[in-house]
Amino acid sequence: MNGVFFQHGAALKSAVRRLVSSPLNTLLSLIVIGTALALPAAGWVVLDNLQRFAGDVSGVQQISVFMTTDGGRKETAEIEARLREAKPGKWRFVARDEALKRLKETEGMADIVAGLARNPLPDAFVVEPDDGRPATLERLAETFKGWPGVAHVQLDSAWSRRLEAFLRIGRLAVTLLAGLFAGALVAVTFNTIRLQILAQAAEIEVSRLIGATDAFIRRPFHYFGALQGALGGLFALLLVAGIGGALAAPAGELLDLYGAAFAPHGPTLPEAGAVVGLGAALGWLGAQISVAIHLRRIG
C-alpha cells in the first residue's frame, strides 16, 4: 500500500515539475482553459441571477382577486374560508379604503381621488402561490374566478411564460456552449500531452526496457492533465469574479432605477467546486486519450 502511495506521490511531483518548468506554456494553456470554462460558467451565473431577480419582482407571482363592489363582510369571510381551505400559499386582504388611500398617495392621483364622489374600488385579496409555475398560476386563477362574490381575477401569466421560455432557451444555449468548450479543453490537453510524449519518447522507451508498466508511464501525464484542468478552473473562477466585479456598479445603478432591492451573486462554493472538478476531469480525459493513442504508436 505504501508503494502505491509513493508511486502516486512521485507522479504528482513529476506533473508539478512539468508545469513549473514551462511557465509561459503553462500560463497560455491556463488562459485558454480558463476562458473555455469561464464563458459557460458566467452564463449559468447570469441565468441564475435573472431567475432569482424575476422571482423577487413584485407582482410576477401574484394573483389579484377582486370582489364585487356590492359585496359585504359575508362574501369576504367566505373567500377567506375558501383560501384557508385551498392553502394556495400566502395571501392578504386589501380593503377598498386601504386601496383608495394607496391610490391617493400615488403621484398625480391625489386631485383625481379627491374629486370622486365615492370609493369605486372593490375589496381584494392578493395571493402569492407557493408554486410559481405559469400552469399552476393559471389553474388557480380559473379556480378563483368560479368563487361567489368574485368579480375579476388578474394574472399576467403571459409574462411568466415568456420568462420561462427565455430561461429554457438560455439554459440550452449555455449547455451547448459548455459542450463545445469542453471539447476544446480536451483538445488542448490532448495536444499538450502529445508534445510531451514526443519530447520524452526516448525516456519512455528506456523505461519500458527496464520493466516500467504502461500504468506507471501514464500516471504523471494523467496528473499533469488533471492539475492543468483544475488550475484552469480556478482561473475561470477568477475571470467570472472579475467580470462580476466590473459589472456590479452598473448593474446596481440599473436595479436602483427600477426600485429593485436585489443583490446579484457569483458562483456558490459547490458551484465553484464543480467548475474546478469539471476542469480536472476534462484535463484527465484529454491526457488519457492522448497517452493511450501515442503510447500505442511508439510502442
Coordinates of C-alpha atoms in Angstrom, one line a residue:
M1 CA 0.0 0.0 0.0
N2 CA 2.8 2.4 0.8
G3 CA 4.4 1.6 -2.5
V4 CA 1.2 2.6 -4.3
F5 CA 1.1 6.0 -2.4
F6 CA 4.7 6.5 -3.2
Q7 CA 4.2 6.0 -6.9
H8 CA 1.2 8.4 -7.0
G9 CA 3.2 10.9 -5.0
A10 CA 6.1 10.7 -7.3
A11 CA 3.8 11.0 -10.3
L12 CA 2.2 14.1 -8.8
K13 CA 5.6 15.7 -8.1
S14 CA 6.6 15.0 -11.7
A15 CA 3.5 16.6 -13.0
V16 CA 4.1 19.7 -10.9
R17 CA 7.7 20.0 -12.1
R18 CA 6.5 19.8 -15.7
L19 CA 4.0 22.6 -15.1
V20 CA 6.6 24.8 -13.3
S21 CA 9.4 24.1 -15.8
S22 CA 7.5 25.8 -18.7
P23 CA 5.8 28.8 -17.1
L24 CA 4.9 30.5 -20.4
N25 CA 3.4 27.4 -21.9
T26 CA 1.5 26.7 -18.7
L27 CA 0.2 30.3 -18.5
L28 CA -1.0 30.2 -22.1
S29 CA -2.7 26.9 -21.5
L30 CA -4.4 28.1 -18.4
I31 CA -5.7 31.2 -20.2
V32 CA -7.2 29.0 -22.9
I33 CA -8.7 26.5 -20.5
G34 CA -9.9 29.2 -18.1
T35 CA -11.7 31.1 -20.9
A36 CA -13.3 27.9 -22.1
L37 CA -14.7 27.2 -18.7
A38 CA -15.4 30.9 -17.7
L39 CA -17.9 31.6 -20.6
P40 CA -20.4 28.8 -19.8
A41 CA -19.9 29.4 -16.0
A42 CA -20.7 33.1 -16.4
G43 CA -23.7 32.2 -18.5
W44 CA -25.1 29.9 -15.7
V45 CA -24.5 32.7 -13.1
V46 CA -26.3 35.2 -15.3
L47 CA -29.3 32.9 -15.8
D48 CA -29.5 32.1 -12.1
N49 CA -29.4 35.7 -11.1
L50 CA -32.1 36.5 -13.7
Q51 CA -34.3 33.8 -12.4
R52 CA -33.9 35.0 -8.8
F53 CA -34.5 38.6 -9.8
A54 CA -37.7 37.7 -11.7
G55 CA -38.9 35.8 -8.7
D56 CA -38.3 38.8 -6.4
V57 CA -40.0 41.3 -8.7
S58 CA -43.3 42.3 -7.1
G59 CA -46.4 41.0 -8.9
V60 CA -44.7 38.4 -11.0
Q61 CA -46.1 35.6 -8.9
Q62 CA -49.2 37.3 -7.5
I63 CA -52.9 36.7 -8.3
S64 CA -55.2 39.6 -7.5
V65 CA -58.8 38.5 -6.7
F66 CA -61.2 41.5 -6.8
M67 CA -64.6 41.3 -5.1
T68 CA -67.8 42.7 -6.4
T69 CA -68.4 46.3 -5.4
D70 CA -71.7 45.5 -3.7
G71 CA -70.2 42.6 -1.7
G72 CA -70.1 42.8 2.1
R73 CA -68.4 41.2 5.0
K74 CA -70.2 37.9 4.4
E75 CA -68.8 37.4 0.9
T76 CA -65.3 38.4 2.2
A77 CA -65.4 35.9 5.0
E78 CA -66.5 33.2 2.6
I79 CA -63.5 33.9 0.3
E80 CA -61.2 33.9 3.4
A81 CA -62.5 30.5 4.4
R82 CA -62.0 29.1 0.9
L83 CA -58.4 30.4 0.8
R84 CA -57.7 28.8 4.2
E85 CA -59.1 25.5 2.9
A86 CA -57.3 25.6 -0.5
K87 CA -53.9 26.7 1.0
P88 CA -52.5 28.1 -2.3
G89 CA -49.8 30.0 -0.4
K90 CA -49.5 33.4 1.2
W91 CA -52.4 35.8 0.9
R92 CA -53.6 39.1 2.3
F93 CA -56.8 41.1 2.3
V94 CA -56.7 44.6 0.8
A95 CA -59.8 46.6 1.9
R96 CA -61.2 49.1 -0.5
D97 CA -60.5 52.1 1.8
E98 CA -56.8 51.0 2.0
A99 CA -56.6 50.6 -1.8
L100 CA -58.1 54.1 -2.2
K101 CA -55.6 55.5 0.3
R102 CA -52.7 54.0 -1.6
L103 CA -54.0 55.3 -4.9
K104 CA -54.3 58.8 -3.4
E105 CA -50.6 58.6 -2.3
T106 CA -49.6 57.9 -5.9
E107 CA -48.0 60.8 -7.6
G108 CA -50.5 62.8 -9.7
M109 CA -53.6 60.9 -8.4
A110 CA -54.4 63.0 -5.2
D111 CA -56.6 65.5 -7.1
I112 CA -58.4 62.9 -9.1
V113 CA -59.2 60.8 -6.0
A114 CA -60.3 64.0 -4.1
G115 CA -62.9 64.6 -6.9
L116 CA -64.5 61.2 -6.6
A117 CA -68.0 61.2 -5.1
R118 CA -67.5 57.7 -3.7
N119 CA -64.9 55.0 -3.5
P120 CA -65.1 53.0 -6.8
L121 CA -62.5 50.4 -5.7
P122 CA -63.5 46.9 -4.5
D123 CA -62.2 44.8 -1.8
A124 CA -59.5 42.4 -3.0
F125 CA -57.3 39.5 -2.0
V126 CA -53.6 39.3 -3.1
V127 CA -52.5 35.7 -3.3
E128 CA -48.8 34.7 -3.6
P129 CA -48.8 31.0 -4.5
D130 CA -46.1 28.7 -3.3
D131 CA -45.8 27.2 -6.7
G132 CA -45.0 29.9 -9.2
R133 CA -45.1 27.9 -12.4
P134 CA -47.3 29.6 -15.1
A135 CA -49.6 26.5 -15.4
T136 CA -50.2 26.4 -11.7
L137 CA -50.9 30.2 -11.6
E138 CA -53.4 29.9 -14.4
R139 CA -55.2 26.9 -12.8
L140 CA -55.5 28.8 -9.5
A141 CA -56.8 31.9 -11.4
E142 CA -59.5 29.8 -13.0
T143 CA -60.5 28.4 -9.7
F144 CA -60.8 31.8 -8.1
K145 CA -63.0 33.0 -10.9
G146 CA -65.6 30.5 -10.1
W147 CA -65.9 31.5 -6.4
P148 CA -69.0 33.5 -5.4
G149 CA -68.6 37.2 -4.9
V150 CA -65.5 37.4 -7.2
A151 CA -65.8 40.0 -10.0
H152 CA -62.4 39.8 -11.6
V153 CA -59.1 37.8 -11.3
Q154 CA -55.9 39.5 -12.6
L155 CA -52.9 37.4 -13.5
D156 CA -50.2 38.3 -16.0
S157 CA -49.2 34.7 -16.8
A158 CA -48.0 35.6 -20.3
W159 CA -45.0 37.5 -18.8
S160 CA -44.2 34.4 -16.7
R161 CA -44.4 32.1 -19.7
R162 CA -42.1 34.4 -21.8
L163 CA -39.6 34.5 -19.0
E164 CA -39.7 30.7 -18.6
A165 CA -39.2 30.2 -22.3
F166 CA -36.3 32.6 -22.4
L167 CA -34.6 30.9 -19.4
R168 CA -35.2 27.5 -21.1
I169 CA -33.5 28.7 -24.3
G170 CA -30.7 30.3 -22.3
R171 CA -30.0 27.1 -20.4
L172 CA -29.9 25.1 -23.6
A173 CA -27.6 27.6 -25.3
V174 CA -25.2 27.6 -22.3
T175 CA -25.3 23.8 -22.2
L176 CA -24.4 23.6 -25.9
L177 CA -21.7 26.2 -25.4
A178 CA -20.3 24.3 -22.4
G179 CA -20.2 21.1 -24.6
L180 CA -18.3 22.9 -27.3
F181 CA -15.7 24.4 -24.9
A182 CA -15.4 21.1 -23.1
G183 CA -14.3 19.5 -26.4
A184 CA -11.8 22.4 -26.8
L185 CA -10.4 21.8 -23.4
V186 CA -9.9 18.1 -24.0
A187 CA -8.2 19.0 -27.4
V188 CA -5.9 21.5 -25.7
T189 CA -4.8 18.9 -23.1
F190 CA -4.5 16.2 -25.7
N191 CA -2.1 18.4 -27.8
T192 CA -0.1 19.4 -24.7
I193 CA 0.4 15.8 -23.6
R194 CA 1.2 14.7 -27.2
L195 CA 4.0 17.2 -27.4
Q196 CA 5.4 16.0 -24.0
I197 CA 5.2 12.3 -25.1
L198 CA 7.0 13.0 -28.3
A199 CA 9.7 15.0 -26.5
Q200 CA 10.2 12.2 -24.0
A201 CA 9.8 9.3 -26.4
A202 CA 13.4 8.1 -25.8
E203 CA 12.9 8.3 -22.0
I204 CA 9.6 6.3 -22.2
E205 CA 11.3 3.6 -24.4
V206 CA 14.1 3.2 -21.8
S207 CA 11.6 3.0 -19.0
R208 CA 9.8 0.2 -20.8
L209 CA 13.1 -1.7 -21.4
I210 CA 13.8 -1.7 -17.7
G211 CA 10.3 -3.0 -16.9
A212 CA 8.1 0.0 -16.4
T213 CA 4.4 -0.7 -16.9
D214 CA 2.2 1.4 -19.1
A215 CA 0.2 2.4 -16.0
F216 CA 3.5 3.8 -14.4
I217 CA 4.3 5.7 -17.6
R218 CA 0.7 7.1 -17.9
R219 CA 0.3 8.3 -14.3
P220 CA 2.4 11.5 -14.5
F221 CA 0.6 12.6 -17.7
H222 CA -2.8 11.9 -16.1
Y223 CA -1.8 14.0 -13.1
F224 CA -0.5 16.7 -15.4
G225 CA -3.8 16.9 -17.3
A226 CA -5.9 16.9 -14.2
L227 CA -3.7 19.6 -12.5
Q228 CA -3.8 21.8 -15.6
G229 CA -7.6 21.4 -15.9
A230 CA -8.1 22.2 -12.2
L231 CA -5.9 25.3 -12.4
G232 CA -7.8 26.3 -15.5
G233 CA -11.0 26.0 -13.4
L234 CA -9.5 28.3 -10.8
F235 CA -8.5 30.8 -13.4
A236 CA -12.1 30.6 -14.8
L237 CA -13.5 31.5 -11.4
L238 CA -11.1 34.5 -11.2
L239 CA -12.4 35.6 -14.6
V240 CA -16.0 35.3 -13.6
A241 CA -15.3 37.2 -10.3
G242 CA -13.5 39.9 -12.3
I243 CA -16.3 40.3 -14.8
G244 CA -18.9 40.3 -11.9
G245 CA -16.9 43.0 -10.1
A246 CA -16.7 45.1 -13.2
L247 CA -20.4 44.9 -13.8
A248 CA -21.5 45.2 -10.2
A249 CA -21.7 49.0 -10.1
P250 CA -23.6 49.5 -13.5
A251 CA -26.0 46.6 -12.6
G252 CA -26.7 48.2 -9.2
E253 CA -27.5 51.6 -10.8
L254 CA -29.8 49.9 -13.2
L255 CA -31.6 48.0 -10.4
D256 CA -31.9 51.2 -8.4
L257 CA -33.7 52.9 -11.4
Y258 CA -36.3 50.1 -11.2
G259 CA -36.5 50.3 -7.4
A260 CA -35.5 46.7 -7.1
A261 CA -33.7 45.6 -3.9
F262 CA -31.7 42.8 -5.4
A263 CA -28.1 41.8 -4.9
P264 CA -26.6 39.7 -7.7
H265 CA -24.4 36.8 -6.6
G266 CA -21.5 34.9 -8.1
P267 CA -20.8 31.2 -8.1
T268 CA -21.6 29.4 -4.8
L269 CA -18.9 27.2 -3.1
P270 CA -20.4 24.0 -4.5
E271 CA -20.7 25.6 -8.0
A272 CA -17.0 26.8 -7.8
G273 CA -16.0 23.2 -6.8
A274 CA -18.0 21.9 -9.7
V275 CA -16.1 24.2 -12.1
V276 CA -12.7 23.1 -10.7
G277 CA -13.7 19.5 -10.7
L278 CA -15.0 19.6 -14.2
G279 CA -11.8 21.2 -15.4
A280 CA -9.8 18.5 -13.7
A281 CA -11.9 15.7 -15.2
L282 CA -11.7 17.1 -18.7
G283 CA -8.0 17.6 -18.4
W284 CA -7.6 14.0 -17.2
L285 CA -9.8 12.8 -20.1
G286 CA -7.6 14.7 -22.6
A287 CA -4.5 13.2 -21.1
Q288 CA -5.9 9.7 -21.0
I289 CA -6.9 9.8 -24.7
S290 CA -3.6 11.3 -25.8
V291 CA -1.4 8.9 -23.8
A292 CA -3.4 5.9 -24.9
I293 CA -3.0 6.8 -28.6
H294 CA 0.6 7.9 -28.6
L295 CA 1.9 5.1 -26.4
R296 CA 0.4 2.6 -28.8
R297 CA 2.1 4.4 -31.7
I298 CA 5.6 4.4 -30.1
G299 CA 5.1 1.0 -28.6

